[in-house]
Tab-separated table of C-alpha atoms and ligand atoms in Angstrom:
chain	number	residue	atom	x	y	z
A	283	GLY	CA	-127.010	-1.347	32.835
A	284	GLY	CA	-128.031	-3.774	30.123
A	285	GLU	CA	-127.962	-3.768	26.382
A	286	ARG	CA	-129.939	-1.250	24.333
A	287	LYS	CA	-130.437	-0.945	20.630
A	288	ILE	CA	-130.634	2.349	18.804
A	289	THR	CA	-132.138	2.105	15.334
A	290	VAL	CA	-130.977	5.041	13.236
A	291	ASN	CA	-132.684	6.114	10.001
A	292	LYS	CA	-134.510	2.782	9.758
A	293	ASN	CA	-131.627	0.506	8.813
A	294	ASN	CA	-128.597	1.289	10.974
A	295	VAL	CA	-128.607	-0.429	14.342
A	296	VAL	CA	-126.095	0.350	17.042
A	297	THR	CA	-125.908	-1.503	20.321
A	298	ILE	CA	-124.780	0.106	23.549
A	299	THR	CA	-124.382	-1.164	27.070
A	300	GLY	CA	-125.466	0.894	30.036
A	301	ASP	CA	-127.250	4.210	30.147
A	302	ASP	CA	-125.717	7.009	28.165
A	303	THR	CA	-127.003	10.031	26.350
A	304	ALA	CA	-128.058	9.443	22.766
A	305	LEU	CA	-125.434	11.971	21.657
A	306	ASN	CA	-122.597	10.037	23.309
A	307	ALA	CA	-123.952	6.672	22.238
A	308	LEU	CA	-124.216	7.766	18.618
A	309	THR	CA	-120.834	9.535	18.640
A	310	ASN	CA	-119.169	6.431	20.090
A	311	ASN	CA	-120.652	4.533	17.180
A	312	LYS	CA	-119.342	7.008	14.621
A	313	ILE	CA	-122.629	8.710	13.948
A	314	PHE	CA	-121.771	12.347	14.415
A	315	LEU	CA	-124.551	14.733	15.240
A	316	PRO	CA	-123.289	18.284	15.327
A	317	SER	CA	-122.577	19.431	18.858
A	318	SER	CA	-120.737	22.542	19.849
A	319	CYS	CA	-121.353	22.784	23.601
A	320	GLY	CA	-120.202	19.319	24.595
A	321	GLY	CA	-123.654	18.245	25.766
A	322	LYS	CA	-124.379	21.189	28.054
A	323	ALA	CA	-127.665	22.074	26.318
A	324	THR	CA	-126.456	25.509	25.294
A	325	CYS	CA	-125.905	25.134	21.534
A	326	GLY	CA	-129.042	23.328	20.382
A	327	THR	CA	-127.263	21.814	17.372
A	328	CYS	CA	-127.529	18.157	18.426
A	329	LYS	CA	-131.199	17.746	17.496
A	330	PHE	CA	-132.559	14.432	16.348
A	331	ARG	CA	-136.023	12.950	15.999
A	332	LEU	CA	-137.315	10.161	18.193
A	333	ILE	CA	-139.844	7.793	16.710
A	334	GLY	CA	-142.561	6.075	18.724
A	335	ASP	CA	-143.610	6.994	22.247
A	336	VAL	CA	-141.616	10.099	23.055
A	337	GLU	CA	-141.408	11.674	26.485
A	338	PRO	CA	-142.078	15.402	26.840
A	339	PRO	CA	-138.962	17.555	26.447
A	340	LYS	CA	-136.951	18.552	29.514
A	341	SER	CA	-136.824	22.191	30.555
A	342	THR	CA	-133.229	22.378	29.272
A	343	GLU	CA	-134.470	21.508	25.784
A	344	LEU	CA	-137.370	23.906	25.566
A	345	PRO	CA	-135.431	26.997	24.419
A	346	PHE	CA	-134.283	25.097	21.312
A	347	LEU	CA	-137.484	23.409	20.192
A	348	SER	CA	-140.485	24.816	18.374
A	349	LYS	CA	-144.012	23.553	19.077
A	350	GLU	CA	-143.978	21.666	15.779
A	351	GLU	CA	-140.665	20.030	16.579
A	352	ILE	CA	-141.866	18.932	20.010
A	353	ALA	CA	-144.991	17.406	18.492
A	354	ASP	CA	-142.836	15.733	15.859
A	355	GLY	CA	-140.570	14.029	18.424
A	356	VAL	CA	-137.558	16.282	17.861
A	357	ARG	CA	-135.326	16.416	20.955
A	358	LEU	CA	-131.748	17.325	21.897
A	359	SER	CA	-129.724	14.133	21.698
A	360	CYS	CA	-127.435	15.299	24.512
A	361	GLN	CA	-130.436	15.565	26.847
A	362	THR	CA	-131.901	12.198	25.899
A	363	LYS	CA	-130.869	9.254	28.072
A	364	VAL	CA	-131.062	5.923	26.346
A	365	THR	CA	-132.699	3.690	28.945
A	366	SER	CA	-134.422	1.285	26.550
A	367	ASP	CA	-134.361	0.423	22.842
A	368	ILE	CA	-135.079	3.501	20.761
A	369	GLU	CA	-135.605	4.418	17.157
A	370	CYS	CA	-134.489	7.759	15.803
A	371	GLU	CA	-133.883	9.798	12.720
A	372	VAL	CA	-130.742	11.894	12.183
A	373	PRO	CA	-129.744	14.123	9.254
A	374	ALA	CA	-128.187	12.045	6.475
A	375	SER	CA	-124.946	13.989	6.895
A	376	ALA	CA	-124.520	12.588	10.422
A	377	LEU	CA	-124.006	9.153	8.918
A	378	ASN	CA	-121.359	10.419	6.520
A	379	SER	CA	-119.413	12.491	9.033
A	380	LYS	CA	-116.295	11.391	10.847
A	381	VAL	CA	-113.263	12.678	12.692
A	382	TYR	CA	-110.266	13.640	10.572
A	383	ASP	CA	-106.680	14.420	11.508
A	384	ALA	CA	-105.764	17.737	9.990
A	385	LYS	CA	-102.805	20.061	9.887
A	386	VAL	CA	-102.937	23.823	9.461
A	387	VAL	CA	-100.995	24.604	6.285
A	388	GLU	CA	-101.890	28.225	5.546
A	389	ILE	CA	-103.330	31.210	7.405
A	390	GLU	CA	-104.106	34.353	5.440
A	391	ASP	CA	-105.512	37.714	6.515
A	392	LEU	CA	-108.428	38.531	4.235
A	393	THR	CA	-109.474	41.700	6.082
A	394	HIS	CA	-108.619	43.353	9.411
A	395	ASP	CA	-110.805	40.776	11.233
A	396	ILE	CA	-111.266	37.873	8.827
A	397	LYS	CA	-108.821	35.060	8.139
A	398	ARG	CA	-108.718	32.171	5.739
A	399	VAL	CA	-107.330	28.930	7.181
A	400	ARG	CA	-106.319	26.025	4.966
A	401	PHE	CA	-105.970	22.500	6.312
A	402	GLU	CA	-104.315	19.394	5.028
A	403	MET	CA	-106.073	16.102	5.641
A	404	LYS	CA	-104.494	12.659	5.788
A	405	GLU	CA	-107.589	11.076	4.295
A	406	ASP	CA	-109.955	12.317	1.613
A	407	PHE	CA	-112.539	14.729	2.965
A	408	ASN	CA	-115.624	14.634	0.765
A	409	PHE	CA	-118.165	17.410	1.110
A	410	LYS	CA	-120.891	19.145	-0.833
A	411	PRO	CA	-120.373	22.834	-1.634
A	412	GLY	CA	-122.208	24.737	1.128
A	413	GLN	CA	-121.633	22.253	3.975
A	414	TYR	CA	-119.701	22.950	7.161
A	415	LEU	CA	-117.120	21.279	9.374
A	416	GLN	CA	-116.329	21.437	13.077
A	417	ILE	CA	-112.967	22.268	14.555
A	418	GLN	CA	-112.015	20.915	17.954
A	419	VAL	CA	-110.373	23.811	19.666
A	420	PRO	CA	-107.379	22.622	21.696
A	421	GLY	CA	-107.404	23.513	25.378
A	422	ILE	CA	-111.112	24.140	25.621
A	423	GLU	CA	-113.627	21.352	25.533
A	424	THR	CA	-115.557	22.657	22.653
A	425	VAL	CA	-115.947	22.515	18.938
A	426	ARG	CA	-116.857	25.300	16.564
A	427	ALA	CA	-118.660	25.063	13.271
A	428	TYR	CA	-117.367	26.781	10.132
A	429	SER	CA	-118.632	26.662	6.586
A	430	ILE	CA	-116.205	25.159	4.115
A	431	ALA	CA	-114.958	27.836	1.723
A	432	SER	CA	-112.883	25.768	-0.667
A	433	ASP	CA	-113.267	23.846	-3.893
A	434	SER	CA	-114.998	20.521	-3.244
A	435	LYS	CA	-112.743	18.891	-5.887
A	436	ASP	CA	-109.769	19.262	-3.566
A	437	LEU	CA	-110.415	16.447	-1.109
A	438	LYS	CA	-107.254	17.017	0.902
A	439	HIS	CA	-107.377	20.775	1.590
A	440	PRO	CA	-110.590	22.164	3.031
A	441	GLU	CA	-110.497	25.853	3.892
A	442	VAL	CA	-112.569	27.935	6.261
A	443	ILE	CA	-113.090	31.676	6.608
A	444	ILE	CA	-113.217	32.890	10.185
A	445	ARG	CA	-114.154	36.288	11.537
A	446	LEU	CA	-112.738	37.320	14.895
A	447	VAL	CA	-115.748	37.547	17.186
A	448	PRO	CA	-114.998	39.975	20.020
A	449	GLY	CA	-114.912	37.917	23.219
A	450	GLY	CA	-115.214	34.579	21.375
A	451	VAL	CA	-112.824	32.004	22.813
A	452	ALA	CA	-112.618	29.811	19.759
A	453	THR	CA	-112.119	32.527	17.184
A	454	LYS	CA	-109.609	34.148	19.527
A	455	PHE	CA	-107.631	30.932	19.574
A	456	ILE	CA	-107.797	30.650	15.816
A	457	HIS	CA	-106.905	34.292	15.224
A	458	LYS	CA	-104.209	34.711	17.852
A	459	ALA	CA	-102.738	31.325	18.677
A	460	MET	CA	-103.157	28.974	15.746
A	461	ILE	CA	-100.041	28.647	13.642
A	462	VAL	CA	-99.076	26.817	10.502
A	463	GLY	CA	-98.119	23.276	11.419
A	464	ASP	CA	-100.679	22.908	14.235
A	465	LYS	CA	-102.377	19.533	14.332
A	466	ILE	CA	-106.087	19.617	14.978
A	467	LYS	CA	-109.130	17.383	14.745
A	468	ILE	CA	-111.882	18.156	12.293
A	469	THR	CA	-115.323	16.538	12.238
A	470	GLY	CA	-117.614	16.698	9.291
A	471	PRO	CA	-118.939	17.356	6.853
A	472	PHE	CA	-122.300	18.525	8.206
A	473	GLY	CA	-125.298	20.428	7.041
A	474	GLU	CA	-128.303	20.367	4.810
A	475	PHE	CA	-127.348	23.667	3.148
A	476	PHE	CA	-125.624	22.830	-0.121
A	477	LEU	CA	-125.740	23.481	-3.847
A	478	GLN	CA	-128.668	21.789	-5.596
A	479	GLU	CA	-126.599	20.474	-8.469
A	480	LYS	CA	-129.466	18.999	-10.442
A	481	SER	CA	-131.585	22.134	-10.382
A	482	ASN	CA	-131.663	24.435	-13.390
A	483	ARG	CA	-133.278	27.398	-11.633
A	484	PRO	CA	-131.361	30.674	-11.846
A	485	MET	CA	-129.581	31.355	-8.564
A	486	ILE	CA	-129.571	34.320	-6.228
A	487	MET	CA	-126.698	34.135	-3.730
A	488	ILE	CA	-126.491	36.560	-0.813
A	489	ALA	CA	-123.797	36.758	1.854
A	490	GLY	CA	-122.271	39.116	4.357
A	491	GLY	CA	-119.019	38.945	6.353
A	492	SER	CA	-117.672	35.422	6.730
A	493	GLY	CA	-120.879	34.199	5.030
A	494	MET	CA	-118.722	34.419	1.917
A	495	ALA	CA	-117.364	30.951	2.739
A	496	PRO	CA	-120.048	28.510	1.524
A	497	ILE	CA	-120.937	30.734	-1.432
A	498	ARG	CA	-117.300	30.688	-2.547
A	499	SER	CA	-117.389	26.893	-2.487
A	500	ILE	CA	-120.682	26.865	-4.401
A	501	ILE	CA	-119.270	29.221	-7.052
A	502	PHE	CA	-116.154	27.063	-7.482
A	503	LYS	CA	-118.462	24.155	-8.256
A	504	MET	CA	-120.580	26.213	-10.654
A	505	MET	CA	-117.418	27.235	-12.528
A	506	ASP	CA	-116.438	23.582	-12.783
A	507	LEU	CA	-119.782	22.862	-14.346
A	508	GLY	CA	-119.226	25.760	-16.774
A	509	PHE	CA	-121.810	27.950	-15.033
A	510	PRO	CA	-124.708	26.401	-16.958
A	511	ARG	CA	-127.401	28.613	-15.390
A	512	LYS	CA	-127.653	32.215	-14.331
A	513	GLY	CA	-126.319	33.178	-10.911
A	514	THR	CA	-126.137	36.557	-9.194
A	515	TYR	CA	-124.044	36.966	-6.069
A	516	PHE	CA	-124.776	39.886	-3.735
A	517	PHE	CA	-122.120	40.481	-1.085
A	518	GLY	CA	-122.717	43.029	1.646
A	519	ALA	CA	-120.147	44.728	3.865
A	520	ARG	CA	-119.944	47.952	5.865
A	521	THR	CA	-116.881	49.689	4.506
A	522	LYS	CA	-114.182	48.924	1.984
A	523	LYS	CA	-111.920	47.451	4.634
A	524	ASP	CA	-114.536	44.734	5.209
A	525	LEU	CA	-114.480	43.603	1.586
A	526	TYR	CA	-112.419	40.715	0.264
A	527	TYR	CA	-112.263	38.614	-2.913
A	528	THR	CA	-113.959	41.499	-4.735
A	529	GLU	CA	-111.496	41.543	-7.653
A	530	TYR	CA	-111.638	37.785	-7.803
A	531	PHE	CA	-115.405	37.577	-8.237
A	532	LEU	CA	-115.497	40.539	-10.629
A	533	ASP	CA	-113.028	38.543	-12.762
A	534	VAL	CA	-115.165	35.418	-12.538
A	535	ALA	CA	-118.075	37.521	-13.813
A	536	LYS	CA	-115.976	38.566	-16.816
A	537	LYS	CA	-115.230	34.947	-17.655
A	538	TYR	CA	-118.705	33.502	-17.156
A	539	PRO	CA	-121.507	35.473	-18.823
A	540	ASN	CA	-124.108	33.721	-16.664
A	541	PHE	CA	-122.519	35.019	-13.455
A	542	LYS	CA	-122.955	38.484	-11.961
A	543	PHE	CA	-121.243	39.820	-8.849
A	544	ILE	CA	-122.725	42.757	-6.977
A	545	PRO	CA	-120.755	43.913	-3.941
A	546	ALA	CA	-122.432	46.607	-1.840
A	547	LEU	CA	-121.279	48.765	1.051
A	548	SER	CA	-123.773	49.880	3.677
A	549	ALA	CA	-121.599	52.615	5.202
A	550	PRO	CA	-118.761	53.550	2.840
A	551	LEU	CA	-116.230	56.082	4.125
A	552	PRO	CA	-115.314	59.113	1.977
A	553	GLU	CA	-111.786	57.733	1.586
A	554	ASP	CA	-113.205	54.458	0.262
A	555	ASN	CA	-113.892	56.178	-3.101
A	556	TRP	CA	-116.549	53.556	-3.599
A	557	GLU	CA	-118.285	53.759	-6.946
A	558	LEU	CA	-120.340	50.572	-6.869
A	559	GLU	CA	-123.565	49.891	-4.950
A	560	VAL	CA	-124.314	51.601	-1.642
A	561	GLY	CA	-127.031	50.495	0.758
A	562	LEU	CA	-128.344	47.633	2.817
A	563	ILE	CA	-128.005	44.354	0.992
A	564	THR	CA	-131.782	43.879	1.061
A	565	ASP	CA	-132.295	47.156	-0.808
A	566	VAL	CA	-129.641	46.239	-3.348
A	567	VAL	CA	-131.263	42.834	-3.938
A	568	ARG	CA	-134.617	44.550	-4.366
A	569	LYS	CA	-133.147	46.962	-6.903
A	570	PHE	CA	-131.472	44.315	-9.078
A	571	THR	CA	-134.164	41.650	-9.195
A	572	ASP	CA	-137.582	41.326	-10.796
A	573	ASP	CA	-139.873	38.337	-10.693
A	574	LEU	CA	-138.059	35.596	-8.759
A	575	SER	CA	-140.752	32.940	-8.909
A	576	GLY	CA	-138.553	30.665	-11.049
A	577	HIS	CA	-135.325	31.231	-9.062
A	578	GLU	CA	-133.679	29.625	-6.074
A	579	ALA	CA	-131.601	31.349	-3.385
A	580	TYR	CA	-128.577	30.572	-1.215
A	581	LEU	CA	-128.160	32.828	1.807
A	582	CYS	CA	-125.413	32.881	4.388
A	583	GLY	CA	-125.022	35.430	7.148
A	584	SER	CA	-126.414	36.634	10.468
A	585	PRO	CA	-129.959	35.633	11.426
A	586	GLY	CA	-131.073	39.273	11.059
A	587	MET	CA	-129.694	39.540	7.551
A	588	ILE	CA	-131.159	36.239	6.468
A	589	ASP	CA	-134.639	36.976	7.810
A	590	ALA	CA	-134.640	40.358	6.065
A	591	CYS	CA	-133.479	38.785	2.788
A	592	ILE	CA	-136.078	36.016	2.920
A	593	LYS	CA	-138.740	38.707	3.202
A	594	VAL	CA	-137.492	40.490	0.081
A	595	LEU	CA	-137.183	37.255	-1.901
A	596	LYS	CA	-140.722	36.261	-0.999
A	597	GLU	CA	-141.965	39.732	-1.989
A	598	LYS	CA	-140.413	39.049	-5.376
A	599	GLY	CA	-142.302	35.796	-5.679
A	600	MET	CA	-139.653	33.266	-4.704
A	601	PRO	CA	-141.253	30.113	-3.269
A	602	GLU	CA	-140.038	29.440	0.267
A	603	GLU	CA	-138.955	25.884	-0.511
A	604	TYR	CA	-136.343	27.212	-2.927
A	605	ILE	CA	-134.740	29.507	-0.357
A	606	TYR	CA	-131.768	27.696	1.190
A	607	PHE	CA	-129.946	29.372	4.054
A	608	ASP	CA	-127.263	28.985	6.671
A	609	LYS	CA	-127.590	31.254	9.719
A	610	PHE	CA	-124.687	31.797	12.072
B	45	LIG	FE1	-125.156	21.409	22.572
B	45	LIG	FE2	-126.755	19.254	22.813
B	45	LIG	S1	-124.681	19.347	22.277
B	45	LIG	S2	-127.252	21.308	23.039
């Protein structure tokens, strides 16, 4: 028992009584670190950095921590028991996140396995284009993270784009059981992947599948700003039935001379009658870009896709610190 102080990001102090995990202690004090396994050490999203004398990581933490992180004091907050006063550092977004009451107001099929879900919030939900939110899935003790796909101007109606993952409990619930009118809890916003609004570097955006979501939000914002710098959006899919919003972004490109949209299919079917780009997205990016040393990039997709794209961008001279990505 006893009272312990947790100092967060230098100037926020929370006091807890008794021993608890740092994740629970922070959550109870409205500092929301992302967590999608409920503290079971299987998601690795609840990382934070301990400052001062830090104990070696537990075996449960090792799969999620790099050597550098371990040396730096990074640990899983759900595996850290607060038994004395501690000081820690959390992502800035954790201090701005909270739990929101939301209602499902629209569900739309975008493809055979991708849906758009629109929520209505009681309170304003402020986010930066590119960030994500977490949905508490009723019936199972877990939350799932989804990038926000909507216009950040609309503070009451965040939208997400969800692909049905075969065997995935949460996406199965969302695809098969969620209906308009459902009340759910949303936590957020989270994430350090977001549009660098002050930058004037030309943008390369690359997405595949439901990775469309944060890029859509980023492009809404760029349109609001009048698309003041160049931006090229590469979207990769397998066949035509996996494409969505194609007409929409081709239209945006007609309206904003700075914006280009390049959809590409990796395995078009004969009946697709596809006349635009064919090939892996990496090859298409390679074909349409020259020197990228002055550009910045926003990538969203599978880890494999992102790693392959980072390689191409670096080949073309893009400095690593200007490559922003969101792997899922
Ligand atoms: Fe999932 Fe800590 S909450 S690993």
